[in-house]
Short mmCIF file of C-alpha atoms and ligand atoms in Angstrom, two decimals:
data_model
loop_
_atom_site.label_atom_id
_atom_site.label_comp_id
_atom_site.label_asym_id
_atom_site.label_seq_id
_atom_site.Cartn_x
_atom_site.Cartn_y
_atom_site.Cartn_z
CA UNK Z 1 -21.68 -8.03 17.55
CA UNK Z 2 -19.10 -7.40 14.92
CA UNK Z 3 -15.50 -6.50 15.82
CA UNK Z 4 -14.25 -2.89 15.33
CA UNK Z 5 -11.35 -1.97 13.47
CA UNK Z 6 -9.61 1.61 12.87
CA UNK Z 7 -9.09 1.79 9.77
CA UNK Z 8 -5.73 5.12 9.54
CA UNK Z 9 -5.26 6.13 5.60
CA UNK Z 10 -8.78 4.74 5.00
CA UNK Z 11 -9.92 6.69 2.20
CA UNK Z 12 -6.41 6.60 0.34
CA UNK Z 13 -5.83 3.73 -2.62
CA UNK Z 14 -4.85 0.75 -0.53
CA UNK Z 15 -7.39 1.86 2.68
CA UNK Z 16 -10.45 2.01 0.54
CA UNK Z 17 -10.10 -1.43 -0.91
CA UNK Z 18 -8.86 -2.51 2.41
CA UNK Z 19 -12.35 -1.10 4.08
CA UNK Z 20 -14.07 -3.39 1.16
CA UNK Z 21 -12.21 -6.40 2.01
CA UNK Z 22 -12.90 -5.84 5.94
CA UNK Z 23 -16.62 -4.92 5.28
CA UNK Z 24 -16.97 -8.24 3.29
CA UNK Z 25 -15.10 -10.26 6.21
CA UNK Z 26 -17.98 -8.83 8.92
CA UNK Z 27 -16.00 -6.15 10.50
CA UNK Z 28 -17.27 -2.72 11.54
CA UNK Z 29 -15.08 -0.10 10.16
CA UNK Z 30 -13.92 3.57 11.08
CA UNK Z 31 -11.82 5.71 8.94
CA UNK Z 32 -9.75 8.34 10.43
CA UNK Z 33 -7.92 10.27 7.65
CA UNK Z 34 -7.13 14.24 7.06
CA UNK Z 35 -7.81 13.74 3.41
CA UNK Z 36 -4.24 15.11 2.46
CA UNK Z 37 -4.26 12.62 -0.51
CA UNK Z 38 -7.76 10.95 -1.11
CA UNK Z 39 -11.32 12.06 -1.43
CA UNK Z 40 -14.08 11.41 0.50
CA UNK Z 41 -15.83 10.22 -2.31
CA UNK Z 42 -14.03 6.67 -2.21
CA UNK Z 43 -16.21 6.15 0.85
CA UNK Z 44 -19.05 6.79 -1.22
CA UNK Z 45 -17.66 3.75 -3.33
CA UNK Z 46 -16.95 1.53 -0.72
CA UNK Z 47 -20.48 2.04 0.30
CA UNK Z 48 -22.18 1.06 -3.04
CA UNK Z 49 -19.49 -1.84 -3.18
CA UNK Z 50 -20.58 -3.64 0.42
CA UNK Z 51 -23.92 -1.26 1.08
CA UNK Z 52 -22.29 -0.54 4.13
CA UNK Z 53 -20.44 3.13 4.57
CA UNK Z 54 -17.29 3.02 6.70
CA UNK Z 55 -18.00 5.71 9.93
CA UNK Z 56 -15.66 8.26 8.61
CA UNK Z 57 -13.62 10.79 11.01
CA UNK Z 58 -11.76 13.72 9.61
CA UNK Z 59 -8.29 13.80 11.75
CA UNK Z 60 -4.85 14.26 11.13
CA UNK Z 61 -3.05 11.64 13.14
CA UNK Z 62 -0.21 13.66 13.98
CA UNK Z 63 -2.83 16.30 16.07
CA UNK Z 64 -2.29 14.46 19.39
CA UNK Z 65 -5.40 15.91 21.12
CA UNK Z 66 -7.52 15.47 17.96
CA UNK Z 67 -6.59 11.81 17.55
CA UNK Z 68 -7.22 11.21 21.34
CA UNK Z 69 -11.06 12.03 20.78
CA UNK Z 70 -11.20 9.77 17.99
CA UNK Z 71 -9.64 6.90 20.08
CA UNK Z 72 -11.85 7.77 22.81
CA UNK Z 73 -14.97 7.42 20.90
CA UNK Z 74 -13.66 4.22 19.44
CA UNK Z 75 -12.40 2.75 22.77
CA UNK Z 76 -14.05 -0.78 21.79
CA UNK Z 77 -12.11 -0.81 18.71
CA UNK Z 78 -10.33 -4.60 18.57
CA UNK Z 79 -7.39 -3.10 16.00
CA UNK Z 80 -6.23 -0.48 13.80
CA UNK Z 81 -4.72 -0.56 10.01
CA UNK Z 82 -2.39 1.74 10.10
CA UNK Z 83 -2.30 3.34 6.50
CA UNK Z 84 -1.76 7.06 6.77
CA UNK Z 85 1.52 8.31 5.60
CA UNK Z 86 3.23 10.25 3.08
CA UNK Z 87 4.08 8.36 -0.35
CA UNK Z 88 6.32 9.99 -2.94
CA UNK Z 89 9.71 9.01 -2.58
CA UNK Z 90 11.20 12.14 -4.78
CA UNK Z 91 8.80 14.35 -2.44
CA UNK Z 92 10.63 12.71 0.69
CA UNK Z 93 13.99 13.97 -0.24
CA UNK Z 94 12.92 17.64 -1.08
CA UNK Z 95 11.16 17.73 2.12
CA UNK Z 96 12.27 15.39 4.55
CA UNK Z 97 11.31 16.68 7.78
CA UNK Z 98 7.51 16.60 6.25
CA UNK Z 99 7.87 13.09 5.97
CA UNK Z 100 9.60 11.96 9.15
CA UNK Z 101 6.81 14.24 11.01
CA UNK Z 102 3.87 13.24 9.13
CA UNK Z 103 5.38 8.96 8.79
CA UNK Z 104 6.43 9.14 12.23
CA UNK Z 105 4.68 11.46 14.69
CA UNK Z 106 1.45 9.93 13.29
CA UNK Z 107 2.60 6.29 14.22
CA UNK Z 108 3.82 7.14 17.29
CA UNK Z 109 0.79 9.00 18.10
CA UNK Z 110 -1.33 5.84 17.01
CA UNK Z 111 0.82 3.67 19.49
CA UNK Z 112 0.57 5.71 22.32
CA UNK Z 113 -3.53 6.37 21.84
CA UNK Z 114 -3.61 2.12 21.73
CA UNK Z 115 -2.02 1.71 24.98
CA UNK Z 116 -3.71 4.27 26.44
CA UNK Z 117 -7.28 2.92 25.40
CA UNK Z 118 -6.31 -0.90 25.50
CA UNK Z 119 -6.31 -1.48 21.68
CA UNK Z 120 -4.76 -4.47 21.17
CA UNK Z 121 -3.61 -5.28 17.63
CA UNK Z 122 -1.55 -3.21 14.43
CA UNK Z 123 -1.10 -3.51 10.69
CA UNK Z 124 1.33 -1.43 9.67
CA UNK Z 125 2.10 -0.72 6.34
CA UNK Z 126 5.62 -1.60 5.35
CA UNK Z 127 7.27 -1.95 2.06
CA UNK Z 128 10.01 -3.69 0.13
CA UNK Z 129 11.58 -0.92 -0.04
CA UNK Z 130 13.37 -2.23 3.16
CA UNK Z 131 15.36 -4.92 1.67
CA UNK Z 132 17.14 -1.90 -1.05
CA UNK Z 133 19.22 -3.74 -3.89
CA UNK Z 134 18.73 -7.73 -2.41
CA UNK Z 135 21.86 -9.35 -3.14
CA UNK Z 136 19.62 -12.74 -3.74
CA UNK Z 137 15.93 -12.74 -5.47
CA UNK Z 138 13.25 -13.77 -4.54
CA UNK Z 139 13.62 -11.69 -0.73
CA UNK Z 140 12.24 -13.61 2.17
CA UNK Z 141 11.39 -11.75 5.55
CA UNK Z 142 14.95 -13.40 6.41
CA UNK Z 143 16.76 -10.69 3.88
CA UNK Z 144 18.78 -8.40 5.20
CA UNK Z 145 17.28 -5.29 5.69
CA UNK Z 146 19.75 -2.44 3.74
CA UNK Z 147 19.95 1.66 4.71
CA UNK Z 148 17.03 3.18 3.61
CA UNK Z 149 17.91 5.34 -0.06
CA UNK Z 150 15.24 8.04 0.60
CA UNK Z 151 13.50 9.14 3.97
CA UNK Z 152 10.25 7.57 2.71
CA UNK Z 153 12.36 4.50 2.75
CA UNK Z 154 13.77 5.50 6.25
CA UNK Z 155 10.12 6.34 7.62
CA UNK Z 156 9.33 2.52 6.89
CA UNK Z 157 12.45 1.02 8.47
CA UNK Z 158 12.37 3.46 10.92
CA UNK Z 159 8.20 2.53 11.51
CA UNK Z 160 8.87 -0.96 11.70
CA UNK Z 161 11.55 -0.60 14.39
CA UNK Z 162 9.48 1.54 16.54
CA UNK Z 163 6.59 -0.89 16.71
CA UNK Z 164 8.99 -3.55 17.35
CA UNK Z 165 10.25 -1.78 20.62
CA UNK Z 166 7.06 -0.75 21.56
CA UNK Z 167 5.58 -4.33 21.44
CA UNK Z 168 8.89 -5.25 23.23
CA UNK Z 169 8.25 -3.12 26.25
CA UNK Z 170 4.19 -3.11 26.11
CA UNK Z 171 3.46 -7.26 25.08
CA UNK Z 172 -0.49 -6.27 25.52
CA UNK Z 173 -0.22 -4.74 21.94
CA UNK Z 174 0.36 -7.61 19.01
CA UNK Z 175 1.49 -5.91 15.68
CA UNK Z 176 2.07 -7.44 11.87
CA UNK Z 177 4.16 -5.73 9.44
CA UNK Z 178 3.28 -5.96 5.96
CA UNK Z 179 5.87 -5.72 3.55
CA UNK Z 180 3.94 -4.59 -0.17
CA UNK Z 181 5.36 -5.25 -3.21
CA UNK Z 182 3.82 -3.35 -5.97
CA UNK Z 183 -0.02 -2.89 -5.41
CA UNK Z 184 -1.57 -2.29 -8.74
CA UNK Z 185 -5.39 -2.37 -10.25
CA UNK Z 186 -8.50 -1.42 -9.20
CA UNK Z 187 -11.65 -2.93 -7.37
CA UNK Z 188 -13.43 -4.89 -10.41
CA UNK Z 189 -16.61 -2.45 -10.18
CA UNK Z 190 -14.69 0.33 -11.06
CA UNK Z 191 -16.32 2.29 -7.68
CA UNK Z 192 -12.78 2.69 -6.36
CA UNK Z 193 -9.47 3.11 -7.37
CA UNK Z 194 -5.50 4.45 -7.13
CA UNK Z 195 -5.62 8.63 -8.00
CA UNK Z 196 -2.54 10.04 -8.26
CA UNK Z 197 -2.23 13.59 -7.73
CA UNK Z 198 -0.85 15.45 -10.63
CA UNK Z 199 1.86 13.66 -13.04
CA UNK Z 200 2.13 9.98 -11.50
CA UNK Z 201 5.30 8.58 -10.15
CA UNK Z 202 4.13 5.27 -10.42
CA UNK Z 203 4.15 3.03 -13.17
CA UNK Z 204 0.96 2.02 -13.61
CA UNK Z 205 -1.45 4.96 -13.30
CA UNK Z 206 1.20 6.41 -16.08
CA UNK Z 207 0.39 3.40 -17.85
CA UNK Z 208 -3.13 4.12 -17.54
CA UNK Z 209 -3.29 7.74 -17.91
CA UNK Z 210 -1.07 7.31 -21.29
CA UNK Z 211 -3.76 5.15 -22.58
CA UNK Z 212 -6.55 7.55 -21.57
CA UNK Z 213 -4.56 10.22 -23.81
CA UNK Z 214 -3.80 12.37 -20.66
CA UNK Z 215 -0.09 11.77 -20.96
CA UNK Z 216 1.98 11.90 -24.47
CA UNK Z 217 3.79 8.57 -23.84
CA UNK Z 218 5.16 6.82 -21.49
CA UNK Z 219 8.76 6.89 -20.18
CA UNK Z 220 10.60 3.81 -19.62
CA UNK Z 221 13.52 3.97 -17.43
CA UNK Z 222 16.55 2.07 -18.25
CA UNK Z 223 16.12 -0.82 -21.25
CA UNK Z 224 20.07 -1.77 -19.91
CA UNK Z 225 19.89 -3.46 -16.62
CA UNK Z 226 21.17 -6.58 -15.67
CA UNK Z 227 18.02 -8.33 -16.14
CA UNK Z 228 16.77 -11.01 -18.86
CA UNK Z 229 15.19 -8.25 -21.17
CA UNK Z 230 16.86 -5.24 -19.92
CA UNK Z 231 13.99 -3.73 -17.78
CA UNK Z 232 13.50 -3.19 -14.12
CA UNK Z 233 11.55 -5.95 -12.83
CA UNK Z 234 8.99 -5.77 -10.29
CA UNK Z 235 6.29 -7.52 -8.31
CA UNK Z 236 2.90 -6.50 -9.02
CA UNK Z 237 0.44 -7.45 -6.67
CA UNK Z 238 -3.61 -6.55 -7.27
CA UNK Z 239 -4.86 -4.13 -5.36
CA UNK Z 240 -7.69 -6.34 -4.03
CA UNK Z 241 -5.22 -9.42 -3.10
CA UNK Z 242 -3.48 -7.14 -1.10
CA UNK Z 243 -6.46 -5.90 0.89
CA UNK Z 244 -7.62 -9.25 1.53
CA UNK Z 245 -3.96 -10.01 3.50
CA UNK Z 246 -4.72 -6.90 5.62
CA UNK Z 247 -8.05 -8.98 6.70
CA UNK Z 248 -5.98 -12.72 7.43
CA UNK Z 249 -3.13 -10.67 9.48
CA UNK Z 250 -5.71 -9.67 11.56
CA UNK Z 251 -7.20 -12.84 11.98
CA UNK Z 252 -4.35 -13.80 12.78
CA UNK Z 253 -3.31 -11.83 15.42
CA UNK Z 254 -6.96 -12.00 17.12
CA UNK Z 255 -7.03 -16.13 17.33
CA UNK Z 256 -4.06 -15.09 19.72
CA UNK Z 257 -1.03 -14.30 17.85
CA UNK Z 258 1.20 -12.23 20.00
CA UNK Z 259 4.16 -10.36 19.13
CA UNK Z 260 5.64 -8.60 15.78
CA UNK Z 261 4.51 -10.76 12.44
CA UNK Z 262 6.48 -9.59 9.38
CA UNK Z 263 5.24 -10.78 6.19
CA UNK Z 264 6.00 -10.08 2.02
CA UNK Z 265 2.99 -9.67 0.59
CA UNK Z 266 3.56 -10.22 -3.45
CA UNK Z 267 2.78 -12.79 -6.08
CA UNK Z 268 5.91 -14.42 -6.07
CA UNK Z 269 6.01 -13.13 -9.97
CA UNK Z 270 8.68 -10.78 -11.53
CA UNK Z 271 7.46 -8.62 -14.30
CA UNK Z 272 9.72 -6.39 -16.53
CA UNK Z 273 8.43 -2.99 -17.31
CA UNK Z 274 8.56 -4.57 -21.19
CA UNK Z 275 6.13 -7.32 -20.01
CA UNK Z 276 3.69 -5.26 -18.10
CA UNK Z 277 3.56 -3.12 -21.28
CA UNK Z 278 2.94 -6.04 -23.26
CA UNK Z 279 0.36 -7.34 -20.81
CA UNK Z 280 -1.50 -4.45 -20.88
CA UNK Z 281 -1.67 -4.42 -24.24
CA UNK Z 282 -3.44 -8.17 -24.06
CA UNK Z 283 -5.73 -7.63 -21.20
CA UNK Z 284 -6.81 -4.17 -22.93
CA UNK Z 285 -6.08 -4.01 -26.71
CA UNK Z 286 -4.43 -0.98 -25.91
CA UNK Z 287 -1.33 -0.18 -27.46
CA UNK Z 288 0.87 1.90 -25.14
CA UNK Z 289 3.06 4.36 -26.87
CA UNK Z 290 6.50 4.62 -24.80
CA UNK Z 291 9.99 5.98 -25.61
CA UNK Z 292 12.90 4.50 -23.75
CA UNK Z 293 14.21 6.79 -21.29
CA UNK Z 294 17.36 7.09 -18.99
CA UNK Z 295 17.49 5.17 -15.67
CA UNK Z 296 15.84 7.08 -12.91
CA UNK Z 297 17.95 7.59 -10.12
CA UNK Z 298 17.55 5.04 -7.09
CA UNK Z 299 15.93 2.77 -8.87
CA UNK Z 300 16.31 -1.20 -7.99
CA UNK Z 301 16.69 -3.48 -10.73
CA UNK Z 302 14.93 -6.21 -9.87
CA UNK Z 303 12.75 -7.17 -6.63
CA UNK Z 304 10.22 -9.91 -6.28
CA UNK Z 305 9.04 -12.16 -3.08
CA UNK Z 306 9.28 -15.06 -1.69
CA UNK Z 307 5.78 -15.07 0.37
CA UNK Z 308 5.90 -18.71 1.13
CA UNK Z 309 5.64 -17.59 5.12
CA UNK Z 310 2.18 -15.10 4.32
CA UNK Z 311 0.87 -18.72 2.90
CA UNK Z 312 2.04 -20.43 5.22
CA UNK Z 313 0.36 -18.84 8.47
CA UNK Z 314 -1.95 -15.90 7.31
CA UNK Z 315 -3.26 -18.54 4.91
CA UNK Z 316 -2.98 -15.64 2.79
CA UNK Z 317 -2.02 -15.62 -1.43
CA UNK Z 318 -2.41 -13.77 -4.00
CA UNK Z 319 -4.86 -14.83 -6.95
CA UNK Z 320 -5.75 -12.55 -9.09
CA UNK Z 321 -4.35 -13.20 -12.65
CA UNK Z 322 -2.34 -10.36 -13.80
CA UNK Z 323 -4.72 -10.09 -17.19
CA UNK Z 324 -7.80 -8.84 -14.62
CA UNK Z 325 -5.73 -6.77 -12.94
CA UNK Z 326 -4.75 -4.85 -15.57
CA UNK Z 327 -7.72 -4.90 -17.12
CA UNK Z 328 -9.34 -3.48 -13.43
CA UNK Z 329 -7.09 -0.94 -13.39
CA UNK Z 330 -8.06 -0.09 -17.24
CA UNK Z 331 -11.68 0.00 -16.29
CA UNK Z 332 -10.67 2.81 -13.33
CA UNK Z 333 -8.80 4.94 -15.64
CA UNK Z 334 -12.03 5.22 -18.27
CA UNK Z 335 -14.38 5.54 -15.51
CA UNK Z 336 -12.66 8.65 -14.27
CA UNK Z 337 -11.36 10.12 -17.77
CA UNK Z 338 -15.19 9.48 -18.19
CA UNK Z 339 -14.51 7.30 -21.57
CA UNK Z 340 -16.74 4.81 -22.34
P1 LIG J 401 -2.65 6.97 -0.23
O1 LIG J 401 -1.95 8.29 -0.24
O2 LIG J 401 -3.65 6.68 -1.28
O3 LIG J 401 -3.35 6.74 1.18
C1 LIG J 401 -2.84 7.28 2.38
C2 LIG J 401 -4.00 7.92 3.13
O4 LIG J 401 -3.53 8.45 4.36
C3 LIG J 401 -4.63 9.09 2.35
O5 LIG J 401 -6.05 8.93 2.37
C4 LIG J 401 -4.21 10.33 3.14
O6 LIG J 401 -5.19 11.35 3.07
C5 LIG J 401 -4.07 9.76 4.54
N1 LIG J 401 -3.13 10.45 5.41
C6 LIG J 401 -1.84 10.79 5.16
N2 LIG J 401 -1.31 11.41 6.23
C7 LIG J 401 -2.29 11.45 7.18
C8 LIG J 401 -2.35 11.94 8.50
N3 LIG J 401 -1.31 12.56 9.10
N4 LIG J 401 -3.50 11.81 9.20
C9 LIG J 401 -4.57 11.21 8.63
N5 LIG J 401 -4.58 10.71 7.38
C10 LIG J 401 -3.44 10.84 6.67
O7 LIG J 401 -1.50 5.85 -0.21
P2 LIG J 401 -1.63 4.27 -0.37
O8 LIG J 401 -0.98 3.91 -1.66
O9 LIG J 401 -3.00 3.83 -0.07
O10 LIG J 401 -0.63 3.82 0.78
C11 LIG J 401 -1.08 3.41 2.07
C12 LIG J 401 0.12 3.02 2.91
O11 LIG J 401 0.83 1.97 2.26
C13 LIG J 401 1.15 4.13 3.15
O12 LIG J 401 1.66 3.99 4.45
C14 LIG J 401 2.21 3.83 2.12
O13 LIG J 401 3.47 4.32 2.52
C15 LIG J 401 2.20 2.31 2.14
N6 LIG J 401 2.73 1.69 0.91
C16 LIG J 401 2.17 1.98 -0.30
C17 LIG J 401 2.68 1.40 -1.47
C18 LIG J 401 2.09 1.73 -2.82
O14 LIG J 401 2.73 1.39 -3.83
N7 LIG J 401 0.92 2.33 -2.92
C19 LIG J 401 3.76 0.51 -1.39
C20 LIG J 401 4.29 0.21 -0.14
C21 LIG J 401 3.77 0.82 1.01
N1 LIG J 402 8.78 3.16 -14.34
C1 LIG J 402 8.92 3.56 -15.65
N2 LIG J 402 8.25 4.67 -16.07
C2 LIG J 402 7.45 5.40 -15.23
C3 LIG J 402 7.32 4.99 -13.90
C4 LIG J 402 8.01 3.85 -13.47
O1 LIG J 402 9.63 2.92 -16.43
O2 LIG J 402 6.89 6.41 -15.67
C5 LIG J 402 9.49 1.94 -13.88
C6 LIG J 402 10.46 2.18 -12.75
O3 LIG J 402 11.73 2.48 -13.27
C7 LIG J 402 10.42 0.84 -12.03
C8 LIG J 402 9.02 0.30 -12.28
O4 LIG J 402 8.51 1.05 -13.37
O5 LIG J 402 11.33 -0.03 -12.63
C9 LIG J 402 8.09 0.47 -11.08
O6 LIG J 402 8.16 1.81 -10.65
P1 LIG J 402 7.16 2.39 -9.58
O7 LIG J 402 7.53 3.82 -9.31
O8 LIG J 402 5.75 2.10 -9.97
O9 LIG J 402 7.44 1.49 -8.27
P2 LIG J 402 8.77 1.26 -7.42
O10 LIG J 402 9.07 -0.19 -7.53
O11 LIG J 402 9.84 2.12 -7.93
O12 LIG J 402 8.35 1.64 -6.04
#
């Protein structure tokens, strides 16, 4: 009999791909997710992808009683993923307490509902967004962790403490923290995909919606940092790479690793905002119209990893060449814009 994992956030970008990538591996999956920032409809996708359809459970993790009867039913479950959480950094500082309730309470919530059914093993979703401005590149899971610049930021800091202590004082549960880098692209079939509600924050569904015409041009912000072309640089990891880790940490953890795992999960790879313009522009033939644009406030200049460790004992690296990324996440865009 296959092993059951809850999959938290499963119908969101990085859960949908994730349920792919656990479908593929054997697993049986169940989604819990309010729907606060997905569709249902990437179930549907996930379904014509691996002809299986996840069980799907509508709850908001931070309903207590409601998330107890989906634990309940689930009892036999062998780990969760936990996904669901809030996003949008600028969002996060208008309305903090929305965050820290929905980031939080849900977590905690999840914690509590494992040891009270015996579930033995988290993902979490963490983010580089711990390590702030690095003072050396590329970060390691050794970097120093800095004060959080936005309570998104804090929720993930704060998230990976509280797992840490609750492993500490409960050693039955096993947890892995995943630090992403900068998940971009699409499944290769098109059937799933990031979508952004309203104007995107993120770089790359701009990139993509400016090339589907929806957006005028795109903003860059800041051509003056101290970096070798004057753009931020980030690590862009594809989408589908980045489920697959989900399915080695826990592998990991259920051939008997015990304890908190913290990995980078990345390419290794800095790209300038310049470059992934320029890349796009290769993979797709499209020629991105931009206008440089002041610095946006917060922003890091430059961030990669170092995920030598994720190698080294998930097994785990990325592969996927930044041309078919691109060229996945292309593929999304027309597929929703409906352009041919
Ligand atoms: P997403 O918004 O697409 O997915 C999150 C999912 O969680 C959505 O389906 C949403 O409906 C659901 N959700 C939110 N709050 C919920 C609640 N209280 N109860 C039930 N479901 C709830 O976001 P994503 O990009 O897939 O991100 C997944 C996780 O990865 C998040 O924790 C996010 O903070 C983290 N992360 C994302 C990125 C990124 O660039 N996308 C980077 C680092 C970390
Ligand atoms: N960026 C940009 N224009 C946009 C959105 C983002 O120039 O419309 C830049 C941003 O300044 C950063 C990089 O793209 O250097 C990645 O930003 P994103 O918000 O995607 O991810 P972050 O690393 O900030 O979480």
């Amino acid at each position: 009999m296959s092993q059951k994992i809850i999959v938290t956030g499963g119908a969101g970008y990085i859960g949908s791909h994730t349920c792919v990538a656990l479908i593929e591996s054997g697993f049986d999956v169940v989604v819990f997710d309010n729907l606060s920032n997905s569709q249902i409809d990437s179930l549907d996708g996930v379904a014509r992808i691996t002809g299986t359809r996840p069980e799907f459970i509508n709850v908001d993790c931070t309903d207590i009683t409601a998330l107890r009867s989906a634990f309940a039913t689930h009892r036999d479950a062998v780990g969760v993923i936990h996904f669901a959480a809030f996003k949008a950094v600028g969002e996060s500082v208008s309305n903090p307490l929305l965050y820290y309730r929905n980031n939080l309470g849900g977590l905690i919530n999840v914690l509590d509902l494992m040891r009270e059914f015996d579930v033995p093993n988290i993902v979490f979703s963490s983010s580089a967004t711990v390590y702030g401005v690095p003072e050396k590149l590329p970060v390691t899971e050794q970097t120093p962790l800095q004060p959080a610049t936005s309570p998104y930021g804090a929720t993930k800091v704060m998230g990976e403490n509280i797992i840490r202590d609750t492993v500490r004082a409960y050693p039955q549960i096993s947890a892995t923290l995943l630090r992403y880098f900068n998940p971009i692209g699409a499944h290769p079939s098109a059937e799933i995909g990031e979508l952004p509600n309203g104007i995107p924050n993120n770089l790359m569904p701009y990139i993509t919606q400016t090339a589907a015409g929806i957006r005028e041009y795109l903003n860059v912000f800041g051509d003056d940092y101290d970096t070798p072309d004057g753009f931020c640089v980030r690590d862009y990891i594809d989408i589908n790479d980045l489920a697959r880790a989900h399915v080695a940490a826990l592998r990991h953890m259920l051939s008997g690793a015990t304890g908190v795992g913290v990995f980078n999960l990345g390419t290794g790879q800095g790209t300038s905002v310049m470059e992934l313009i320029d890349a796009f522009r290769d993979a797709t033939g499209v020629d991105l119209p931009y206008r440089i644009a002041p610095r946006r406030a917060g922003d890091v200049p430059a961030i990669w990893a170092n995920c030598d460790l994720a190698s080294r004992v998930l097994n785990w690296r990325a592969v996927v060449p930044l041309n078919e990324t691109l060229a996945s996440a292309w593929r999304w865009q027309k597929h929703v814009s409906g352009i041919k």
